[in-house]
């Protein structure tokens, strides 16, 4: 969770504007995939040299350039140069510890988002996705290869899809929508876990449960940090004055906005539930403990007076008439039974047992 | 509670705009009931084929189309086509996991609300109600057959009712008012339960009470999630610039708004009460436990020194003058009684017993 | 506390605009008292027939109509008809479970407030007071006969009083001021109780204290619900664009507003105090309990090793040289005393006793 | 703390505008001190008769009238009459339970503030200071004689001081600045106390500490109530449209505003610290208690099995071969030592001791 | 933490505008370093006499004057006089207990910030940095000599650096950026500590942990107090109407603003984590304690009935047939073993062991 901050600090001290990749070193090469389409035709190319992107600079078609892997700084720099991106955009793309945000520049809109996913071992990870929306192009930057944008590719290939007749802004919307939709998967799995822990707390409060609660809380903090700012990002896009976004696309952005609010709402619900969990756990655990202690103490309390009576008759005084009495022994046992009975009745009356 | 999220995620990945029913599969068929009225006359028809709705498209009368059951996607699609509804409206109608919201489109206003009801087994359920308000028509969409709108039907049938001389906006108001009025029933039953648990906590704190408190809290979270957004929905309608809503109807909407605030206020009051419950429960339970432990410990504490004395006189030393003394036994008993008395007086003084 | 909601729900389902009295059935008849005054003269009449109020409709004098008792719906309806009140006003007057609010209509301003009072048995009760401010008249509606407005009557009777030369708006201000002043009495008594409980918590924490804390909390919730909305009500009046309220009266309304803020401030202070009470109580109670347990446990802990020693010398082995030793018995007693002393010193050092 | 409310309620029921002194009856007479100055000259007079103030009504000089003691209502009334103060101003001056506020009237600005000071016995007290700022005069009202404004007097007497060449608004600023500066003294002493208690909690948690924490909390509530509204008061003055305050003085008011924010910030810091104190105390106290209980219980637990063994060999069966065995006694002692050792090793392993 | 307040109060009572250094007395002399540059050339001078600064008053070059050490009030005063700084600016520069803020004056913008650093012994310290931004100059004031601005110096010396062709506003931005970047270092170390404590809580809850939690909390309060207001400071600069800041620099300020938000976000995350820590600690500690108590109590509970049985057979009655029975002793041992077994099975069933 503090990873972002640690890495970020490596950059502190460098002049503002220095292009340094701040993130995990990815193994694979940086790859560039281009999909260039109009309503009638579509071209899909893997560009090997960033310089070749210049061909897509001033076309009438809609161009989607997807850059995967950020560690080859030169590629990013070249791309930025070709499309005239502001140095601060390039800096933010490379710094993968950004907070989701939306920034308008003179001729482009820059959007940073966090993709969230579950690893196989149940850990939540995030990946920074940057989008640059220009007049006729969208450039997306991913940290790692992944299939998150595959559904969008599929749909672009279908000539019937709405996006084919719309501009780059609708493409950008489709990409954002895909990312927000992913949140639902994560939230769903998270919901299952929170339910599981919540049930466990009542059924079988166990010291290990505390660990689970703590983990849930920490992941919630992590998720909130990624999702909350999306609210501003998307409402910023929707209400932006920029001519890059058409009225029609704004309606769709309003829809993504609603989804984001729904995700946030659910996260807050989980937060409310998680907040009460430790209290419930403590109550449950203390209830169980109290039950144990009460029964044990009652047993001890009944036998201590009995032991005392036995102790009295075990004294070695020479003149103890009871000891010589023929029925002394059974009488003493009866006395003990009587004392035990009286105590039991008293505890019962008090509703302690 | 997480149902919404789970089902929602089934849709994630589909292209935006795909019409897929996201909700429980209802058994019954989708039915369409039309009430078409002016001040003078009224027609009630059950339409079997969605295509027949075209007849009501451009009438001068006020038309209320009530669609029950959302699983026959074709019917919804056809209806949307006839009345020129935006694809996003249709999508939202079918996705029954929406957050209550109000959206203005060019010629319609779209409203999503949650009906809340108590099942017979005491569980709270919700049902999504969508309203589309057009120039001269209102289309309402319900998930399941139900009688919630019956009172409105009754009133429309009466020629004297105000709505008969007013437009579609007043009809929409009447439908919303009916739904908000339903909240009061739910809140009332919830209030009874919260009072019952609250009394129980003091009277007889019991491990089972924790379960009840937890359930109350979870249902409150659920209710808040459904009711809170209604505030924005109705104030959005009241303050909308749309010409679809007349000044006169706005006064009535202000009234519904007040009712919503009243429901929210009461929910917040319950939340405050529920928040303190676990604390009170813990205090109560720990008080009772402490009482038990104190009494038991005092009994043990008195008898342990007495047992010690008995133990001393039970030692087998050959030279223990007390043992041979004629009054040794009664004297030892007296000593024990004395010790017990001193301890009792001491505890009394300290106000422990 | 939930009374409001329960009763409110009886009305749910009725057509909006149905006039039904929602409140406790008051025994007495609905009475109408009219005070009609100019600077020079004053008339006080008890009107038996609501129809007679028509005479006061268009006078140049200032007219105050005070309606007591709301169960005779016809009287309210007739009054509304004469003064042309909007149906929603009449509905709100009769529904005594309103949240305090202020609503501007075309020619009237409608204000709902809650009077709060202490019953003799220490319970807080509220009563709904509605005011309708028109051009030259004020109509006030009370649920039950009471003397809350008596001071205003007294003052009107005095020809020197400022209000005699001012309009209906100043009269409305005077009535509101009277109600807000009443809050101070309630707050004062509440303050005394909160101080009493707060002192008790430290001095003598007692299971019954939890009950008191719970009651304080619930009444605070109740009071807040009645008083908080008054803030908006009065600031709404002060900032209203309506020509019904003169600049001069606005200055006085600002003054009442300050009083309301003062009441709210004090309520919040009490809330802060009450919030900490349970914590302090638990700390106090657990401190006392710990003291008890510690002393008792120390007594037991000292005697258990001593009993063990006695037990050893009570064993029946044939060859136990100590038993035959002449000073065995005093030596064993000395040993026990020594062990007890060592333990006491140890506990003392550890500052446990 | 509830004093304000109690006294305030004595006034409730009186007609608005009645001049009644609501505050503690001060022993001394009401005194009026006037300082009248221009850049060149200065006059200091003690006025015995409020009527004499009329002479200062329309001068070109800057006049500061300081009224000490509010119980002679006639003096206040006369002063108000001479300077044409609104009845509500006079009422507020006399009601010493006001919340700090700033009110603009047509030709004057009225400011109420709370002076806070520490009494010698460590109690926090407040005193209401009212300022009326007119065109060329400032009237200040104090409840009790005091030296709070002495530094301002000193400075006015120096012909070089900036205020001498500026208007009444700068004088008012200087007075307000003096009061806000006093807050720092109180906050400082409070800070020392909070540090002291905070250290004590860890070092030596003691039932008396709860009392200290409770007192700190209550005084914080009290301080907040006095200081928070000052924020609005001063920002209100700074942003006021009134021509009574020059642009130059506004810069200085912004400075006082910053000081107020700093005081509030520090109060909030203390609040955060105080909020956590009870938790830390409880943790600390429960840690100490647990340590005690654990050691005591371990002692008991070791000796109970040993006592049992002794008890077995103290039984009086005729055929107990061990008893007749020559090494029975030392063997039994060895057995006991062995059991004790095994238990000690077990507890050690479990890290209980 | 209260240092600021204590020292601040030393100044209370002085006339507003008195120049007094409020801060720790630094040992070294006040030094003035000037860097004066255009794109082509650069001059670096150490000025010994503040009066020499007049030469830089009206140059066309960009001048950065860095004043280190604030205790020589004359130097500050002289500097202020030469550059025509408002008296309030000088006062604020010398009062090192300011809250971060940004103030616009007619021809200058004044910014106060807090540099935060870790001392070698792990304590967090802050240092006040004041910036005055004029038309062609930036004056920075530091309390103590330090190397925080060294990277900026380095970069200015490089003729290629962007700032060389930009105005004083870009220089001010670079200085602010350097300070915000420093926050990341502090936050990183803080993050490491919070993780360490968080792990410790679960792994090995220890009374010392409370101290660590308390320290973390106090430092968080301290950090928040320094960092939060930076948000307003930088957004104030970004949105300021002043012509001193160019459009281009505003883009860079927006970037620093994002960094500040990121720091604040992380601080809030830490706050959330720290808030839950004490709860988790208490749960953990009470779990461990409960485990101990349960085992110990179970041991005691099993042996008390056994001791009772031994006590019975240790009674000295003359007629106790069991004692004379040949198998009495083994039978009694078997009885005891049986009782112990039954209890163990019972506890096992109840899942207590």
PDB file of N, CA and C in Angstrom, chain E residues 16-75:
ATOM      1  N   UNK E  16       0.076  45.227  17.408  1.00  0.00           N
ATOM      2  CA  UNK E  16       0.140  44.564  16.113  1.00  0.00           C
ATOM      3  C   UNK E  16       1.144  45.313  15.265  1.00  0.00           C
ATOM      4  N   UNK E  17       1.978  44.587  14.550  1.00  0.00           N
ATOM      5  CA  UNK E  17       2.959  45.231  13.691  1.00  0.00           C
ATOM      6  C   UNK E  17       4.336  45.327  14.319  1.00  0.00           C
ATOM      7  N   UNK E  18       4.488  44.936  15.592  1.00  0.00           N
ATOM      8  CA  UNK E  18       5.825  44.950  16.181  1.00  0.00           C
ATOM      9  C   UNK E  18       6.617  43.804  15.575  1.00  0.00           C
ATOM     10  N   UNK E  19       7.814  44.085  15.138  1.00  0.00           N
ATOM     11  CA  UNK E  19       8.628  43.032  14.553  1.00  0.00           C
ATOM     12  C   UNK E  19       9.440  42.355  15.647  1.00  0.00           C
ATOM     13  N   UNK E  20       9.072  41.161  16.011  1.00  0.00           N
ATOM     14  CA  UNK E  20       9.783  40.401  17.027  1.00  0.00           C
ATOM     15  C   UNK E  20       9.963  39.004  16.482  1.00  0.00           C
ATOM     16  N   UNK E  21      11.147  38.449  16.625  1.00  0.00           N
ATOM     17  CA  UNK E  21      11.372  37.107  16.129  1.00  0.00           C
ATOM     18  C   UNK E  21      10.772  36.100  17.109  1.00  0.00           C
ATOM     19  N   UNK E  22       9.813  35.315  16.644  1.00  0.00           N
ATOM     20  CA  UNK E  22       9.176  34.309  17.480  1.00  0.00           C
ATOM     21  C   UNK E  22       9.649  32.950  16.981  1.00  0.00           C
ATOM     22  N   UNK E  23      10.638  32.391  17.613  1.00  0.00           N
ATOM     23  CA  UNK E  23      11.163  31.102  17.163  1.00  0.00           C
ATOM     24  C   UNK E  23      12.370  30.750  18.000  1.00  0.00           C
ATOM     25  N   UNK E  24      12.982  29.617  17.715  1.00  0.00           N
ATOM     26  CA  UNK E  24      14.182  29.239  18.445  1.00  0.00           C
ATOM     27  C   UNK E  24      15.329  30.134  17.994  1.00  0.00           C
ATOM     28  N   UNK E  25      16.151  30.496  18.946  1.00  0.00           N
ATOM     29  CA  UNK E  25      17.316  31.324  18.618  1.00  0.00           C
ATOM     30  C   UNK E  25      18.328  30.450  17.884  1.00  0.00           C
ATOM     31  N   UNK E  26      18.560  30.761  16.641  1.00  0.00           N
ATOM     32  CA  UNK E  26      19.527  29.966  15.893  1.00  0.00           C
ATOM     33  C   UNK E  26      20.920  30.516  16.181  1.00  0.00           C
ATOM     34  N   UNK E  27      21.890  29.646  16.187  1.00  0.00           N
ATOM     35  CA  UNK E  27      23.243  30.047  16.573  1.00  0.00           C
ATOM     36  C   UNK E  27      23.901  30.897  15.485  1.00  0.00           C
ATOM     37  N   UNK E  28      23.798  30.437  14.241  1.00  0.00           N
ATOM     38  CA  UNK E  28      24.538  31.064  13.152  1.00  0.00           C
ATOM     39  C   UNK E  28      24.015  32.470  12.832  1.00  0.00           C
ATOM     40  N   UNK E  29      24.774  33.213  12.086  1.00  0.00           N
ATOM     41  CA  UNK E  29      24.355  34.537  11.643  1.00  0.00           C
ATOM     42  C   UNK E  29      23.290  34.408  10.562  1.00  0.00           C
ATOM     43  N   UNK E  30      22.565  35.489  10.362  1.00  0.00           N
ATOM     44  CA  UNK E  30      21.651  35.538   9.234  1.00  0.00           C
ATOM     45  C   UNK E  30      22.474  35.775   7.971  1.00  0.00           C
ATOM     46  N   UNK E  31      22.308  34.910   6.963  1.00  0.00           N
ATOM     47  CA  UNK E  31      23.065  35.086   5.723  1.00  0.00           C
ATOM     48  C   UNK E  31      22.113  35.329   4.565  1.00  0.00           C
ATOM     49  N   UNK E  32      22.605  36.054   3.574  1.00  0.00           N
ATOM     50  CA  UNK E  32      21.788  36.360   2.397  1.00  0.00           C
ATOM     51  C   UNK E  32      22.537  35.907   1.157  1.00  0.00           C
ATOM     52  N   UNK E  33      21.919  34.996   0.400  1.00  0.00           N
ATOM     53  CA  UNK E  33      22.520  34.540  -0.851  1.00  0.00           C
ATOM     54  C   UNK E  33      21.650  34.992  -2.004  1.00  0.00           C
ATOM     55  N   UNK E  34      22.304  35.555  -3.024  1.00  0.00           N
ATOM     56  CA  UNK E  34      21.542  36.050  -4.167  1.00  0.00           C
ATOM     57  C   UNK E  34      21.961  35.282  -5.413  1.00  0.00           C
ATOM     58  N   UNK E  35      20.978  34.790  -6.157  1.00  0.00           N
ATOM     59  CA  UNK E  35      21.245  34.273  -7.500  1.00  0.00           C
ATOM     60  C   UNK E  35      20.435  35.123  -8.464  1.00  0.00           C
ATOM     61  N   UNK E  36      21.146  35.732  -9.378  1.00  0.00           N
ATOM     62  CA  UNK E  36      20.519  36.663 -10.314  1.00  0.00           C
ATOM     63  C   UNK E  36      20.801  36.124 -11.705  1.00  0.00           C
ATOM     64  N   UNK E  37      19.745  35.843 -12.496  1.00  0.00           N
ATOM     65  CA  UNK E  37      20.004  35.188 -13.774  1.00  0.00           C
ATOM     66  C   UNK E  37      19.062  35.635 -14.880  1.00  0.00           C
ATOM     67  N   UNK E  38      19.574  35.524 -16.090  1.00  0.00           N
ATOM     68  CA  UNK E  38      18.742  35.587 -17.282  1.00  0.00           C
ATOM     69  C   UNK E  38      19.057  34.295 -18.016  1.00  0.00           C
ATOM     70  N   UNK E  39      18.479  34.161 -19.217  1.00  0.00           N
ATOM     71  CA  UNK E  39      18.775  32.914 -19.926  1.00  0.00           C
ATOM     72  C   UNK E  39      20.261  32.803 -20.241  1.00  0.00           C
ATOM     73  N   UNK E  40      20.903  33.956 -20.474  1.00  0.00           N
ATOM     74  CA  UNK E  40      22.300  33.936 -20.923  1.00  0.00           C
ATOM     75  C   UNK E  40      23.302  33.856 -19.773  1.00  0.00           C
ATOM     76  N   UNK E  41      23.057  34.597 -18.704  1.00  0.00           N
ATOM     77  CA  UNK E  41      24.093  34.683 -17.672  1.00  0.00           C
ATOM     78  C   UNK E  41      23.539  34.449 -16.286  1.00  0.00           C
ATOM     79  N   UNK E  42      24.433  34.252 -15.323  1.00  0.00           N
ATOM     80  CA  UNK E  42      24.019  33.983 -13.949  1.00  0.00           C
ATOM     81  C   UNK E  42      25.068  34.553 -12.999  1.00  0.00           C
ATOM     82  N   UNK E  43      24.595  35.222 -11.944  1.00  0.00           N
ATOM     83  CA  UNK E  43      25.480  35.759 -10.909  1.00  0.00           C
ATOM     84  C   UNK E  43      25.101  35.158  -9.576  1.00  0.00           C
ATOM     85  N   UNK E  44      26.092  34.698  -8.808  1.00  0.00           N
ATOM     86  CA  UNK E  44      25.801  34.207  -7.457  1.00  0.00           C
ATOM     87  C   UNK E  44      26.627  35.020  -6.474  1.00  0.00           C
ATOM     88  N   UNK E  45      25.965  35.701  -5.551  1.00  0.00           N
ATOM     89  CA  UNK E  45      26.663  36.562  -4.601  1.00  0.00           C
ATOM     90  C   UNK E  45      26.152  36.290  -3.199  1.00  0.00           C
ATOM     91  N   UNK E  46      27.055  36.334  -2.205  1.00  0.00           N
ATOM     92  CA  UNK E  46      26.616  36.350  -0.820  1.00  0.00           C
ATOM     93  C   UNK E  46      26.632  37.796  -0.353  1.00  0.00           C
ATOM     94  N   UNK E  47      25.476  38.323  -0.017  1.00  0.00           N
ATOM     95  CA  UNK E  47      25.374  39.727   0.380  1.00  0.00           C
ATOM     96  C   UNK E  47      25.606  39.823   1.877  1.00  0.00           C
ATOM     97  N   UNK E  48      26.483  40.710   2.313  1.00  0.00           N
ATOM     98  CA  UNK E  48      26.759  40.853   3.746  1.00  0.00           C
ATOM     99  C   UNK E  48      25.869  41.907   4.386  1.00  0.00           C
ATOM    100  N   UNK E  49      25.527  42.906   3.624  1.00  0.00           N
ATOM    101  CA  UNK E  49      24.739  44.009   4.147  1.00  0.00           C
ATOM    102  C   UNK E  49      23.390  44.068   3.421  1.00  0.00           C
ATOM    103  N   UNK E  50      22.321  43.940   4.178  1.00  0.00           N
ATOM    104  CA  UNK E  50      20.992  43.895   3.560  1.00  0.00           C
ATOM    105  C   UNK E  50      20.759  45.088   2.648  1.00  0.00           C
ATOM    106  N   UNK E  51      21.415  46.204   2.976  1.00  0.00           N
ATOM    107  CA  UNK E  51      21.231  47.406   2.173  1.00  0.00           C
ATOM    108  C   UNK E  51      21.657  47.219   0.726  1.00  0.00           C
ATOM    109  N   UNK E  52      22.620  46.307   0.499  1.00  0.00           N
ATOM    110  CA  UNK E  52      23.087  46.084  -0.869  1.00  0.00           C
ATOM    111  C   UNK E  52      22.029  45.476  -1.767  1.00  0.00           C
ATOM    112  N   UNK E  53      20.967  44.959  -1.168  1.00  0.00           N
ATOM    113  CA  UNK E  53      19.929  44.319  -1.983  1.00  0.00           C
ATOM    114  C   UNK E  53      19.216  45.322  -2.881  1.00  0.00           C
ATOM    115  N   UNK E  54      19.310  46.610  -2.516  1.00  0.00           N
ATOM    116  CA  UNK E  54      18.612  47.639  -3.297  1.00  0.00           C
ATOM    117  C   UNK E  54      18.981  47.543  -4.780  1.00  0.00           C
ATOM    118  N   UNK E  55      20.205  47.098  -5.049  1.00  0.00           N
ATOM    119  CA  UNK E  55      20.672  46.995  -6.433  1.00  0.00           C
ATOM    120  C   UNK E  55      19.808  46.048  -7.264  1.00  0.00           C
ATOM    121  N   UNK E  56      19.144  45.091  -6.563  1.00  0.00           N
ATOM    122  CA  UNK E  56      18.352  44.101  -7.305  1.00  0.00           C
ATOM    123  C   UNK E  56      16.885  44.474  -7.412  1.00  0.00           C
ATOM    124  N   UNK E  57      16.564  45.672  -6.926  1.00  0.00           N
ATOM    125  CA  UNK E  57      15.153  46.063  -6.835  1.00  0.00           C
ATOM    126  C   UNK E  57      14.484  46.150  -8.209  1.00  0.00           C
ATOM    127  N   UNK E  58      15.131  46.830  -9.144  1.00  0.00           N
ATOM    128  CA  UNK E  58      14.429  47.100 -10.406  1.00  0.00           C
ATOM    129  C   UNK E  58      15.148  46.548 -11.625  1.00  0.00           C
ATOM    130  N   UNK E  59      15.788  45.430 -11.487  1.00  0.00           N
ATOM    131  CA  UNK E  59      16.486  44.849 -12.627  1.00  0.00           C
ATOM    132  C   UNK E  59      15.546  44.091 -13.560  1.00  0.00           C
ATOM    133  N   UNK E  60      16.041  43.841 -14.764  1.00  0.00           N
ATOM    134  CA  UNK E  60      15.274  43.028 -15.714  1.00  0.00           C
ATOM    135  C   UNK E  60      15.528  41.543 -15.519  1.00  0.00           C
ATOM    136  N   UNK E  61      16.571  41.224 -14.814  1.00  0.00           N
ATOM    137  CA  UNK E  61      16.892  39.824 -14.555  1.00  0.00           C
ATOM    138  C   UNK E  61      15.931  39.237 -13.529  1.00  0.00           C
ATOM    139  N   UNK E  62      15.959  37.889 -13.414  1.00  0.00           N
ATOM    140  CA  UNK E  62      15.220  37.241 -12.346  1.00  0.00           C
ATOM    141  C   UNK E  62      16.157  37.116 -11.141  1.00  0.00           C
ATOM    142  N   UNK E  63      15.724  37.550  -9.978  1.00  0.00           N
ATOM    143  CA  UNK E  63      16.583  37.545  -8.800  1.00  0.00           C
ATOM    144  C   UNK E  63      15.983  36.661  -7.727  1.00  0.00           C
ATOM    145  N   UNK E  64      16.799  35.740  -7.219  1.00  0.00           N
ATOM    146  CA  UNK E  64      16.356  34.914  -6.097  1.00  0.00           C
ATOM    147  C   UNK E  64      17.216  35.266  -4.886  1.00  0.00           C
ATOM    148  N   UNK E  65      16.570  35.797  -3.864  1.00  0.00           N
ATOM    149  CA  UNK E  65      17.273  36.170  -2.643  1.00  0.00           C
ATOM    150  C   UNK E  65      16.884  35.164  -1.573  1.00  0.00           C
ATOM    151  N   UNK E  66      17.863  34.442  -1.061  1.00  0.00           N
ATOM    152  CA  UNK E  66      17.578  33.427  -0.050  1.00  0.00           C
ATOM    153  C   UNK E  66      18.150  33.891   1.285  1.00  0.00           C
ATOM    154  N   UNK E  67      17.259  34.179   2.251  1.00  0.00           N
ATOM    155  CA  UNK E  67      17.683  34.653   3.562  1.00  0.00           C
ATOM    156  C   UNK E  67      17.631  33.477   4.524  1.00  0.00           C
ATOM    157  N   UNK E  68      18.750  33.158   5.179  1.00  0.00           N
ATOM    158  CA  UNK E  68      18.789  32.029   6.099  1.00  0.00           C
ATOM    159  C   UNK E  68      19.023  32.549   7.515  1.00  0.00           C
ATOM    160  N   UNK E  69      18.131  32.192   8.425  1.00  0.00           N
ATOM    161  CA  UNK E  69      18.250  32.662   9.812  1.00  0.00           C
ATOM    162  C   UNK E  69      17.418  33.919   9.986  1.00  0.00           C
ATOM    163  N   UNK E  70      16.524  33.885  10.964  1.00  0.00           N
ATOM    164  CA  UNK E  70      15.567  34.981  11.102  1.00  0.00           C
ATOM    165  C   UNK E  70      15.796  35.818  12.350  1.00  0.00           C
ATOM    166  N   UNK E  71      16.791  35.486  13.143  1.00  0.00           N
ATOM    167  CA  UNK E  71      16.904  36.167  14.430  1.00  0.00           C
ATOM    168  C   UNK E  71      17.467  37.577  14.320  1.00  0.00           C
ATOM    169  N   UNK E  72      18.149  37.910  13.208  1.00  0.00           N
ATOM    170  CA  UNK E  72      18.614  39.296  13.063  1.00  0.00           C
ATOM    171  C   UNK E  72      17.499  40.122  12.430  1.00  0.00           C
ATOM    172  N   UNK E  73      16.636  40.614  13.310  1.00  0.00           N
ATOM    173  CA  UNK E  73      15.415  41.262  12.841  1.00  0.00           C
ATOM    174  C   UNK E  73      15.726  42.436  11.922  1.00  0.00           C
ATOM    175  N   UNK E  74      16.832  43.135  12.197  1.00  0.00           N
ATOM    176  CA  UNK E  74      17.185  44.306  11.387  1.00  0.00           C
ATOM    177  C   UNK E  74      17.345  43.949   9.919  1.00  0.00           C
ATOM    178  N   UNK E  75      17.960  42.813   9.653  1.00  0.00           N
ATOM    179  CA  UNK E  75      18.189  42.391   8.267  1.00  0.00           C
ATOM    180  C   UNK E  75      16.861  42.196   7.551  1.00  0.00           C
TER     181      UNK E  75
END
